[in-house]
mmCIF file of C-alpha atoms and ligand atoms in Angstrom:
data_model
loop_
_atom_site.group_PDB
_atom_site.id
_atom_site.type_symbol
_atom_site.label_atom_id
_atom_site.label_comp_id
_atom_site.label_asym_id
_atom_site.label_seq_id
_atom_site.Cartn_x
_atom_site.Cartn_y
_atom_site.Cartn_z
ATOM 1 C CA MET A 1 -16.757 -19.541 6.889
ATOM 2 C CA GLY A 2 -19.525 -18.208 4.687
ATOM 3 C CA GLN A 3 -19.873 -14.890 2.978
ATOM 4 C CA ASP A 4 -22.065 -13.246 5.578
ATOM 5 C CA GLU A 5 -20.108 -14.276 8.688
ATOM 6 C CA ARG A 6 -17.562 -11.990 10.213
ATOM 7 C CA PRO A 7 -14.012 -12.985 9.384
ATOM 8 C CA LEU A 8 -12.046 -15.166 11.768
ATOM 9 C CA LEU A 9 -9.868 -12.602 13.640
ATOM 10 C CA LEU A 10 -6.435 -13.827 14.787
ATOM 11 C CA ARG A 11 -4.427 -11.503 17.000
ATOM 12 C CA VAL A 12 -0.652 -12.126 17.030
ATOM 13 C CA ASP A 13 2.413 -10.517 18.545
ATOM 14 C CA PRO A 14 3.927 -8.468 15.726
ATOM 15 C CA HIS A 15 7.494 -9.250 16.659
ATOM 16 C CA ARG A 16 7.176 -12.894 17.769
ATOM 17 C CA PRO A 17 4.049 -14.326 16.219
ATOM 18 C CA ASP A 18 2.944 -17.717 17.517
ATOM 19 C CA PRO A 19 3.236 -20.216 14.595
ATOM 20 C CA ALA A 20 0.408 -22.310 16.054
ATOM 21 C CA ILE A 21 -2.005 -19.350 15.588
ATOM 22 C CA LEU A 22 -0.766 -18.725 12.065
ATOM 23 C CA ARG A 23 -1.049 -22.390 11.146
ATOM 24 C CA GLN A 24 -4.845 -21.955 10.678
ATOM 25 C CA ALA A 25 -4.310 -18.929 8.430
ATOM 26 C CA GLY A 26 -1.674 -20.777 6.401
ATOM 27 C CA ARG A 27 -4.041 -23.693 5.836
ATOM 28 C CA ALA A 28 -6.788 -21.285 4.756
ATOM 29 C CA LEU A 29 -4.432 -19.856 2.149
ATOM 30 C CA ARG A 30 -3.519 -23.315 0.844
ATOM 31 C CA GLU A 31 -7.231 -24.209 0.649
ATOM 32 C CA GLY A 32 -7.994 -21.254 -1.603
ATOM 33 C CA ARG A 33 -9.360 -18.800 0.953
ATOM 34 C CA LEU A 34 -8.630 -15.062 1.499
ATOM 35 C CA VAL A 35 -6.444 -14.004 4.414
ATOM 36 C CA ALA A 36 -5.654 -10.406 5.247
ATOM 37 C CA PHE A 37 -2.285 -9.983 7.025
ATOM 38 C CA PRO A 38 0.167 -7.235 8.033
ATOM 39 C CA THR A 39 3.319 -6.490 6.131
ATOM 40 C CA GLU A 40 5.914 -3.846 7.002
ATOM 41 C CA THR A 41 4.235 -1.498 4.458
ATOM 42 C CA VAL A 42 0.448 -2.000 4.594
ATOM 43 C CA TYR A 43 -2.046 -4.855 5.192
ATOM 44 C CA GLY A 44 -2.300 -7.221 2.260
ATOM 45 C CA LEU A 45 -5.326 -9.249 1.080
ATOM 46 C CA GLY A 46 -3.690 -12.628 0.397
ATOM 47 C CA ALA A 47 -4.592 -15.639 -1.726
ATOM 48 C CA ASN A 48 -2.563 -18.572 -3.113
ATOM 49 C CA ALA A 49 -0.842 -16.920 -6.110
ATOM 50 C CA LEU A 50 -0.941 -20.135 -8.119
ATOM 51 C CA ASP A 51 -4.675 -20.748 -7.604
ATOM 52 C CA ALA A 52 -6.544 -18.864 -10.278
ATOM 53 C CA ASP A 53 -9.941 -19.180 -8.560
ATOM 54 C CA ALA A 54 -8.632 -17.895 -5.258
ATOM 55 C CA VAL A 55 -6.922 -14.945 -6.978
ATOM 56 C CA ALA A 56 -10.134 -14.134 -8.886
ATOM 57 C CA ARG A 57 -11.884 -13.725 -5.470
ATOM 58 C CA ILE A 58 -9.380 -11.039 -4.543
ATOM 59 C CA PHE A 59 -10.419 -8.973 -7.545
ATOM 60 C CA ALA A 60 -14.111 -9.541 -6.763
ATOM 61 C CA VAL A 61 -13.877 -8.606 -3.089
ATOM 62 C CA LYS A 62 -11.790 -5.463 -3.697
ATOM 63 C CA GLY A 63 -13.739 -4.328 -6.704
ATOM 64 C CA ARG A 64 -10.447 -4.271 -8.592
ATOM 65 C CA PRO A 65 -10.190 -3.998 -12.341
ATOM 66 C CA ALA A 66 -8.970 -7.277 -13.827
ATOM 67 C CA ASP A 67 -6.051 -5.730 -15.664
ATOM 68 C CA ASN A 68 -4.448 -4.393 -12.454
ATOM 69 C CA PRO A 69 -1.812 -7.034 -11.579
ATOM 70 C CA LEU A 70 -1.011 -8.264 -8.069
ATOM 71 C CA ILE A 71 2.286 -8.519 -6.169
ATOM 72 C CA VAL A 72 3.409 -12.098 -5.329
ATOM 73 C CA HIS A 73 4.939 -12.489 -1.888
ATOM 74 C CA ILE A 74 7.502 -15.187 -1.220
ATOM 75 C CA ARG A 75 9.254 -16.348 1.866
ATOM 76 C CA ARG A 76 12.822 -16.186 0.573
ATOM 77 C CA PRO A 77 14.715 -15.456 -2.654
ATOM 78 C CA GLU A 78 15.196 -19.164 -3.342
ATOM 79 C CA GLU A 79 11.461 -19.489 -3.955
ATOM 80 C CA LEU A 80 11.746 -17.053 -6.833
ATOM 81 C CA GLU A 81 12.178 -19.851 -9.397
ATOM 82 C CA HIS A 82 8.573 -20.936 -8.923
ATOM 83 C CA VAL A 83 7.184 -17.577 -9.970
ATOM 84 C CA ALA A 84 9.757 -15.849 -12.210
ATOM 85 C CA LYS A 85 12.281 -16.923 -14.825
ATOM 86 C CA GLY A 86 15.290 -15.327 -16.511
ATOM 87 C CA VAL A 87 16.061 -13.120 -13.439
ATOM 88 C CA PRO A 88 18.708 -10.536 -14.452
ATOM 89 C CA GLU A 89 21.876 -10.097 -12.448
ATOM 90 C CA ARG A 90 20.883 -6.515 -11.462
ATOM 91 C CA ALA A 91 17.729 -7.937 -9.847
ATOM 92 C CA ARG A 92 19.801 -10.371 -7.778
ATOM 93 C CA ARG A 93 21.946 -7.538 -6.479
ATOM 94 C CA LEU A 94 18.891 -5.637 -5.372
ATOM 95 C CA MET A 95 17.357 -8.696 -3.692
ATOM 96 C CA GLU A 96 20.527 -9.201 -1.661
ATOM 97 C CA ARG A 97 20.505 -5.636 -0.529
ATOM 98 C CA PHE A 98 16.755 -4.925 0.015
ATOM 99 C CA TRP A 99 14.976 -8.256 0.753
ATOM 100 C CA PRO A 100 13.218 -8.869 2.964
ATOM 101 C CA GLY A 101 11.874 -5.318 2.585
ATOM 102 C CA PRO A 102 9.628 -2.882 0.717
ATOM 103 C CA LEU A 103 10.995 -3.397 -2.755
ATOM 104 C CA THR A 104 8.914 -5.132 -5.481
ATOM 105 C CA LEU A 105 10.689 -6.303 -8.627
ATOM 106 C CA VAL A 106 8.915 -6.756 -11.935
ATOM 107 C CA LEU A 107 10.345 -9.845 -13.593
ATOM 108 C CA PRO A 108 9.492 -12.273 -16.421
ATOM 109 C CA ARG A 109 6.552 -14.535 -15.347
ATOM 110 C CA ALA A 110 7.122 -18.274 -14.788
ATOM 111 C CA PRO A 111 4.415 -20.485 -16.446
ATOM 112 C CA ASP A 112 3.047 -21.690 -13.037
ATOM 113 C CA VAL A 113 1.745 -18.254 -12.249
ATOM 114 C CA PRO A 114 -1.797 -17.856 -13.713
ATOM 115 C CA LEU A 115 -2.435 -14.830 -15.925
ATOM 116 C CA VAL A 116 -5.241 -13.703 -13.587
ATOM 117 C CA THR A 117 -2.513 -12.988 -10.962
ATOM 118 C CA THR A 118 -0.536 -10.795 -13.316
ATOM 119 C CA GLY A 119 -3.514 -9.047 -14.877
ATOM 120 C CA GLY A 120 -2.765 -10.780 -18.193
ATOM 121 C CA LEU A 121 0.875 -9.584 -18.307
ATOM 122 C CA ASP A 122 3.913 -11.725 -19.086
ATOM 123 C CA THR A 123 5.742 -10.190 -16.130
ATOM 124 C CA VAL A 124 5.235 -10.824 -12.443
ATOM 125 C CA ALA A 125 5.798 -8.434 -9.526
ATOM 126 C CA VAL A 126 7.566 -10.164 -6.615
ATOM 127 C CA ARG A 127 8.752 -9.266 -3.134
ATOM 128 C CA VAL A 128 9.851 -10.745 0.191
ATOM 129 C CA PRO A 129 8.095 -8.765 2.968
ATOM 130 C CA ALA A 130 10.038 -7.804 6.080
ATOM 131 C CA HIS A 131 7.270 -8.195 8.718
ATOM 132 C CA PRO A 132 7.764 -11.187 11.050
ATOM 133 C CA VAL A 133 4.006 -12.001 10.804
ATOM 134 C CA ALA A 134 4.006 -11.970 7.031
ATOM 135 C CA LEU A 135 7.125 -14.194 6.922
ATOM 136 C CA ALA A 136 5.698 -16.650 9.438
ATOM 137 C CA LEU A 137 2.454 -16.802 7.569
ATOM 138 C CA LEU A 138 4.232 -17.454 4.238
ATOM 139 C CA GLU A 139 6.109 -20.228 5.975
ATOM 140 C CA GLU A 140 2.949 -21.863 7.208
ATOM 141 C CA ALA A 141 1.121 -21.355 3.838
ATOM 142 C CA GLY A 142 3.986 -23.040 1.888
ATOM 143 C CA VAL A 143 2.766 -21.373 -1.306
ATOM 144 C CA PRO A 144 3.508 -17.955 -2.873
ATOM 145 C CA VAL A 145 0.878 -15.467 -1.861
ATOM 146 C CA ALA A 146 -0.603 -12.798 -4.149
ATOM 147 C CA ALA A 147 -1.616 -9.774 -2.076
ATOM 148 C CA PRO A 148 -2.782 -6.312 -3.069
ATOM 149 C CA SER A 149 -3.344 -3.788 -0.320
ATOM 150 C CA ALA A 150 -6.388 -4.896 1.692
ATOM 151 C CA ASN A 151 -8.555 -1.859 1.064
ATOM 152 C CA ARG A 152 -11.532 -1.510 -1.225
ATOM 153 C CA SER A 153 -10.300 -0.361 -4.575
ATOM 154 C CA GLY A 154 -9.736 3.375 -4.584
ATOM 155 C CA ARG A 155 -9.650 3.856 -0.748
ATOM 156 C CA PRO A 156 -6.584 4.745 1.322
ATOM 157 C CA SER A 157 -4.508 1.659 1.982
ATOM 158 C CA PRO A 158 -4.973 -0.082 5.358
ATOM 159 C CA THR A 159 -2.241 0.250 7.938
ATOM 160 C CA ARG A 160 -4.225 -1.331 10.808
ATOM 161 C CA ALA A 161 -6.409 -4.400 11.002
ATOM 162 C CA GLU A 162 -9.422 -2.152 11.822
ATOM 163 C CA HIS A 163 -9.015 -0.492 8.398
ATOM 164 C CA VAL A 164 -9.299 -3.894 6.743
ATOM 165 C CA LEU A 165 -12.438 -4.701 8.759
ATOM 166 C CA ASP A 166 -13.939 -1.354 7.890
ATOM 167 C CA ASP A 167 -13.435 -1.847 4.185
ATOM 168 C CA LEU A 168 -13.773 -5.560 3.619
ATOM 169 C CA GLY A 169 -15.260 -6.892 6.874
ATOM 170 C CA GLY A 170 -17.309 -10.014 6.158
ATOM 171 C CA GLN A 171 -15.859 -10.700 2.729
ATOM 172 C CA VAL A 172 -12.524 -11.918 4.007
ATOM 173 C CA ASP A 173 -12.135 -15.367 5.545
ATOM 174 C CA VAL A 174 -9.345 -14.593 7.997
ATOM 175 C CA VAL A 175 -7.868 -11.302 9.281
ATOM 176 C CA VAL A 176 -4.475 -11.542 11.022
ATOM 177 C CA ASP A 177 -4.122 -8.552 13.348
ATOM 178 C CA GLY A 178 -0.453 -7.759 13.965
ATOM 179 C CA GLY A 179 -0.928 -4.139 14.976
ATOM 180 C CA PRO A 180 -0.025 -1.088 12.900
ATOM 181 C CA CYS A 181 2.294 -1.413 9.924
ATOM 182 C CA PRO A 182 5.673 0.188 10.542
ATOM 183 C CA VAL A 183 6.381 1.815 7.111
ATOM 184 C CA GLY A 184 2.874 2.865 6.281
ATOM 185 C CA VAL A 185 3.227 3.384 2.490
ATOM 186 C CA GLU A 186 3.505 0.479 -0.022
ATOM 187 C CA SER A 187 6.566 -1.038 -1.558
ATOM 188 C CA THR A 188 8.587 0.601 -4.339
ATOM 189 C CA VAL A 189 7.756 -1.166 -7.614
ATOM 190 C CA LEU A 190 10.795 -1.301 -9.927
ATOM 191 C CA ASP A 191 10.912 -2.414 -13.538
ATOM 192 C CA LEU A 192 14.238 -3.722 -14.669
ATOM 193 C CA SER A 193 13.361 -4.653 -18.207
ATOM 194 C CA GLY A 194 14.950 -1.543 -19.876
ATOM 195 C CA HIS A 195 18.437 -0.124 -19.971
ATOM 196 C CA ILE A 196 17.697 2.187 -17.136
ATOM 197 C CA PRO A 197 15.594 0.802 -14.253
ATOM 198 C CA VAL A 198 12.283 2.618 -13.825
ATOM 199 C CA ILE A 199 10.316 3.179 -10.620
ATOM 200 C CA LEU A 200 6.705 2.351 -11.489
ATOM 201 C CA ARG A 201 5.476 3.255 -8.024
ATOM 202 C CA PRO A 202 7.628 5.106 -5.421
ATOM 203 C CA GLY A 203 7.480 3.474 -2.008
ATOM 204 C CA GLY A 204 9.378 2.302 1.065
ATOM 205 C CA VAL A 205 12.801 1.938 -0.611
ATOM 206 C CA SER A 206 13.997 5.327 -1.899
ATOM 207 C CA ARG A 207 15.224 6.102 -5.367
ATOM 208 C CA GLU A 208 18.510 7.330 -3.793
ATOM 209 C CA ALA A 209 19.046 3.921 -2.031
ATOM 210 C CA LEU A 210 18.373 2.058 -5.354
ATOM 211 C CA GLU A 211 20.815 4.265 -7.260
ATOM 212 C CA GLU A 212 23.470 3.699 -4.648
ATOM 213 C CA ALA A 213 22.974 -0.055 -4.744
ATOM 214 C CA LEU A 214 23.049 -0.193 -8.532
ATOM 215 C CA GLY A 215 25.784 2.423 -9.020
ATOM 216 C CA GLY A 216 23.804 4.142 -11.695
ATOM 217 C CA PRO A 217 20.692 6.216 -12.427
ATOM 218 C CA VAL A 218 17.101 5.029 -11.683
ATOM 219 C CA ALA A 219 14.246 6.851 -13.408
ATOM 220 C CA VAL A 220 10.845 7.678 -11.984
ATOM 221 C CA GLY A 221 8.167 6.679 -14.515
ATOM 222 C CA ALA A 222 6.390 9.542 -16.248
ATOM 223 C CA PRO A 223 2.595 9.346 -15.842
ATOM 224 C CA ARG A 224 1.842 8.422 -19.421
ATOM 225 C CA GLU A 225 4.536 5.750 -19.535
ATOM 226 C CA LEU A 226 3.250 4.398 -16.227
ATOM 227 C CA ALA A 227 -0.252 4.019 -17.479
ATOM 228 C CA ARG A 228 1.149 1.688 -20.137
ATOM 229 C CA ARG A 229 3.675 -0.216 -18.062
ATOM 230 C CA SER A 230 1.845 -0.500 -14.746
ATOM 231 C CA PRO A 231 -1.855 -0.609 -15.212
ATOM 232 C CA GLY A 232 -2.601 -0.070 -11.526
ATOM 233 C CA THR A 233 -1.320 3.494 -11.626
ATOM 234 C CA ARG A 234 -4.162 4.449 -14.001
ATOM 235 C CA TYR A 235 -6.903 3.960 -11.502
ATOM 236 C CA ARG A 236 -8.376 6.119 -8.771
ATOM 237 C CA HIS A 237 -6.335 5.771 -5.612
ATOM 238 C CA TYR A 238 -6.030 6.457 -1.946
ATOM 239 C CA ALA A 239 -9.104 8.656 -1.919
ATOM 240 C CA PRO A 240 -10.636 9.799 1.325
ATOM 241 C CA ARG A 241 -14.268 10.858 1.062
ATOM 242 C CA ALA A 242 -13.152 14.415 1.875
ATOM 243 C CA ARG A 243 -11.591 16.599 -0.755
ATOM 244 C CA LEU A 244 -7.805 16.538 -0.384
ATOM 245 C CA VAL A 245 -5.663 19.623 -1.077
ATOM 246 C CA ILE A 246 -1.875 19.687 -0.922
ATOM 247 C CA VAL A 247 -0.545 22.810 0.743
ATOM 248 C CA ALA A 248 2.941 24.269 1.097
ATOM 249 C CA ALA A 249 4.053 24.374 4.741
ATOM 250 C CA GLU A 250 4.303 28.176 4.762
ATOM 251 C CA GLU A 251 0.749 28.543 3.372
ATOM 252 C CA MET A 252 -0.894 26.089 5.692
ATOM 253 C CA GLU A 253 -2.207 28.466 8.337
ATOM 254 C CA GLU A 254 -3.619 30.921 5.791
ATOM 255 C CA THR A 255 -5.261 28.112 3.810
ATOM 256 C CA VAL A 256 -6.847 26.629 6.959
ATOM 257 C CA ARG A 257 -8.266 30.053 7.797
ATOM 258 C CA ARG A 258 -9.734 30.412 4.310
ATOM 259 C CA TRP A 259 -11.521 27.073 4.411
ATOM 260 C CA LEU A 260 -12.772 27.706 7.933
ATOM 261 C CA TRP A 261 -14.118 31.049 6.849
ATOM 262 C CA ARG A 262 -16.105 29.301 4.118
ATOM 263 C CA GLY A 263 -17.747 27.213 6.789
ATOM 264 C CA ALA A 264 -15.999 23.919 6.045
ATOM 265 C CA ARG A 265 -15.080 21.248 8.580
ATOM 266 C CA VAL A 266 -11.348 21.155 8.032
ATOM 267 C CA GLY A 267 -8.748 18.427 8.628
ATOM 268 C CA ALA A 268 -5.069 19.451 8.568
ATOM 269 C CA LEU A 269 -2.059 17.157 8.344
ATOM 270 C CA SER A 270 0.634 19.531 9.441
ATOM 271 C CA ARG A 271 4.277 19.186 10.416
ATOM 272 C CA ARG A 272 4.275 22.624 12.061
ATOM 273 C CA PRO A 273 2.071 23.479 15.028
ATOM 274 C CA LEU A 274 -0.792 25.715 13.916
ATOM 275 C CA ASP A 275 -1.567 28.842 15.862
ATOM 276 C CA LEU A 276 -5.319 28.354 15.384
ATOM 277 C CA SER A 277 -8.126 26.844 17.312
ATOM 278 C CA ASP A 278 -11.616 26.358 16.015
ATOM 279 C CA PRO A 279 -14.190 23.700 16.795
ATOM 280 C CA ALA A 280 -14.402 23.060 12.996
ATOM 281 C CA LEU A 281 -10.688 22.371 12.738
ATOM 282 C CA LEU A 282 -9.079 18.953 13.416
ATOM 283 C CA VAL A 283 -5.305 18.888 13.289
ATOM 284 C CA TRP A 284 -3.307 15.705 12.851
ATOM 285 C CA PRO A 285 0.266 16.770 13.738
ATOM 286 C CA VAL A 286 3.057 14.923 12.002
ATOM 287 C CA PRO A 287 6.129 16.351 13.685
ATOM 288 C CA GLY A 288 9.514 14.888 12.916
ATOM 289 C CA ASP A 289 10.834 13.150 9.896
ATOM 290 C CA LEU A 290 9.402 11.824 6.673
ATOM 291 C CA ALA A 291 9.278 8.257 7.977
ATOM 292 C CA ARG A 292 6.818 9.379 10.630
ATOM 293 C CA TYR A 293 4.694 11.186 8.046
ATOM 294 C CA ALA A 294 4.649 8.028 5.806
ATOM 295 C CA HIS A 295 3.839 5.887 8.811
ATOM 296 C CA GLU A 296 0.802 7.948 9.748
ATOM 297 C CA LEU A 297 -0.414 9.157 6.358
ATOM 298 C CA PHE A 298 -3.196 6.598 5.525
ATOM 299 C CA ASP A 299 -4.219 6.379 9.175
ATOM 300 C CA ALA A 300 -4.629 10.142 9.250
ATOM 301 C CA LEU A 301 -6.661 10.286 6.032
ATOM 302 C CA ARG A 302 -9.066 7.633 7.311
ATOM 303 C CA TRP A 303 -9.398 9.219 10.741
ATOM 304 C CA LEU A 304 -10.002 12.767 9.464
ATOM 305 C CA ASP A 305 -12.550 11.239 7.100
ATOM 306 C CA SER A 306 -14.323 9.441 9.928
ATOM 307 C CA GLN A 307 -14.594 12.791 11.794
ATOM 308 C CA GLY A 308 -16.622 14.223 8.908
ATOM 309 C CA CYS A 309 -14.017 16.634 7.471
ATOM 310 C CA GLN A 310 -15.090 18.059 4.165
ATOM 311 C CA VAL A 311 -11.602 19.064 3.179
ATOM 312 C CA ILE A 312 -8.256 17.659 4.251
ATOM 313 C CA LEU A 313 -5.257 19.974 3.846
ATOM 314 C CA ALA A 314 -2.046 17.977 3.656
ATOM 315 C CA GLU A 315 1.397 19.553 4.003
ATOM 316 C CA ALA A 316 3.628 19.134 0.960
ATOM 317 C CA VAL A 317 7.096 17.639 1.595
ATOM 318 C CA PRO A 318 10.313 17.662 -0.509
ATOM 319 C CA GLU A 319 10.453 14.768 -2.972
ATOM 320 C CA GLU A 320 13.516 13.133 -1.554
ATOM 321 C CA GLY A 321 13.754 9.766 0.243
ATOM 322 C CA LEU A 322 10.295 8.777 1.467
ATOM 323 C CA GLY A 323 9.054 12.155 0.372
ATOM 324 C CA LEU A 324 8.684 10.889 -3.206
ATOM 325 C CA ALA A 325 6.265 8.181 -2.063
ATOM 326 C CA ILE A 326 4.351 10.576 0.221
ATOM 327 C CA MET A 327 3.854 13.137 -2.513
ATOM 328 C CA ASP A 328 2.833 10.413 -4.991
ATOM 329 C CA ARG A 329 0.090 9.242 -2.612
ATOM 330 C CA LEU A 330 -1.020 12.782 -1.850
ATOM 331 C CA ARG A 331 -1.307 13.700 -5.529
ATOM 332 C CA ARG A 332 -3.318 10.655 -6.403
ATOM 333 C CA ALA A 333 -5.644 11.239 -3.421
ATOM 334 C CA ALA A 334 -6.035 14.886 -4.472
ATOM 335 C CA ALA A 335 -6.683 14.029 -8.133
ATOM 336 C CA ALA A 336 -9.447 11.553 -7.325
ATOM 337 C CA GLU A 337 -13.019 12.772 -7.647
ATOM 338 C CA PRO A 338 -14.376 13.134 -4.098
ATOM 339 C CA SER A 339 -17.416 11.003 -3.577
ATOM 340 C CA PRO A 340 -20.508 13.008 -2.618
ATOM 341 C CA ALA A 341 -21.175 13.514 1.061
ATOM 342 C CA PRO A 342 -23.985 11.221 2.367
ATOM 343 C CA ASP A 343 -26.364 14.177 2.709
ATOM 344 C CA ALA A 344 -25.418 15.923 -0.476
ATOM 345 C CA GLY A 345 -28.383 16.996 -2.676
ATOM 346 C CA PRO A 346 -28.638 16.265 -6.383
HETATM 347 O O1 LIG B 1 3.623 -2.849 -0.143
HETATM 348 C C1 LIG B 1 2.979 -3.380 -1.023
HETATM 349 O O2 LIG B 1 3.459 -3.465 -2.170
HETATM 350 C C2 LIG B 1 1.645 -3.949 -0.598
HETATM 351 C C3 LIG B 1 1.851 -5.111 0.360
HETATM 352 C C4 LIG B 1 0.563 -5.853 0.713
HETATM 353 O O3 LIG B 1 2.831 -5.991 -0.127
HETATM 354 N N1 LIG B 1 0.911 -4.382 -1.827
HETATM 355 C C5 LIG B 1 0.451 -3.498 -2.686
HETATM 356 O O4 LIG B 1 -0.256 -4.108 -3.733
HETATM 357 O O5 LIG B 1 0.515 -2.335 -2.603
HETATM 358 P P1 LIG B 1 -1.245 -3.315 -4.741
HETATM 359 O O6 LIG B 1 -1.933 -4.322 -5.476
HETATM 360 O O7 LIG B 1 -2.088 -2.352 -3.946
HETATM 361 O O8 LIG B 1 -0.268 -2.552 -5.674
HETATM 362 C C6 LIG B 1 0.506 -3.279 -6.649
HETATM 363 C C7 LIG B 1 1.108 -2.361 -7.644
HETATM 364 C C8 LIG B 1 0.113 -1.776 -8.592
HETATM 365 O O9 LIG B 1 0.408 -0.406 -8.884
HETATM 366 C C9 LIG B 1 0.332 -2.680 -9.809
HETATM 367 O O10 LIG B 1 -0.077 -2.068 -11.042
HETATM 368 C C10 LIG B 1 1.831 -2.924 -9.753
HETATM 369 O O11 LIG B 1 2.141 -3.063 -8.413
HETATM 370 N N2 LIG B 1 2.188 -4.180 -10.471
HETATM 371 C C11 LIG B 1 1.897 -5.473 -10.113
HETATM 372 N N3 LIG B 1 2.333 -6.343 -10.954
HETATM 373 C C12 LIG B 1 2.919 -5.632 -11.974
HETATM 374 C C13 LIG B 1 3.553 -5.987 -13.209
HETATM 375 N N4 LIG B 1 3.690 -7.264 -13.604
HETATM 376 N N5 LIG B 1 4.003 -5.007 -14.001
HETATM 377 C C14 LIG B 1 3.926 -3.705 -13.594
HETATM 378 N N6 LIG B 1 3.273 -3.308 -12.459
HETATM 379 C C15 LIG B 1 2.817 -4.235 -11.655
HETATM 380 MG MG1 LIG B 2 -3.274 -0.805 -3.478
#
């Protein structure tokens, strides 16, 4: 499997993956190769977390800054001792309640985990994913797997195998296609080192659920503090090529009209039906609850982008439950500098 060949594409049943198909992918991981695979949140780009050379390839392929640490995925909590040490009691309680699932815990690093995996930090981020395909793959691999989201650095995270192929195509050795990811936004990253636990990145497990499980307050990291404690949050993120603007629900229709009037090709992610039709308007309706919005968010951004929208107007949601993660992703996507359109002049 050389650099220029297309990746080996393995299709599996998302609910009952055939272990025989995943055996090949597991072996590839053990041998130091890169395997993209579905988790319940987004697709991950995996490598053996204990193999510094394999992990270094993840950074190269993604174009990821070396100080942005990776999440280590394990099959079950008992495997934690190979990657973390001095695990606090509070962390154990959360593992019991939320693993397997979209909660990543930042813990003291065990010496076996190379510094390249943790971006030079003495802590390691760990989770047990809830997707049957990810769990079966970890079982076959028999090693902890470091996996960031399988997008090129800065792009919206991939929630379908096609997104991985679009972004990283021939640079990955194996892509396991297990269909769309159910949650659609990444895991919650929680730092338990201080007196009050701090959410470094809101995600699939809500702040409210964490507070309930811990019986006390959980803080959401302030941007400046985050830049220090979680290097990844410093970098450009989730950016579609189009400009992204966050719009209050009640202002959506008026805002769409204004952009159309200016002659823009407009994409709208809207929870309410819009009483507008225009050939330059593409609406991605997200009726229903926040889980559905989260599930479709990255897919919608990529699709509206592929349709040549110059601006994407995304409906704001209340910052409760999954809404905190949705608004975090929208803000980061909106803050990023849009890349110039292919035909843009100097
Ligand atoms: O849902 C997810 O978490 C997905 C799937 C594949 O598991 N993975 C993912 O990885 O989103 P990535 O690399 O895109 O994001 C990892 C985040 C970054 O914000 C990074 O800075 C933070 O976790 N992180 C990792 N290790 C850390 C550590 N030791 N201390 C603080 N933050 C850490
Ligand atoms: Mg990512």
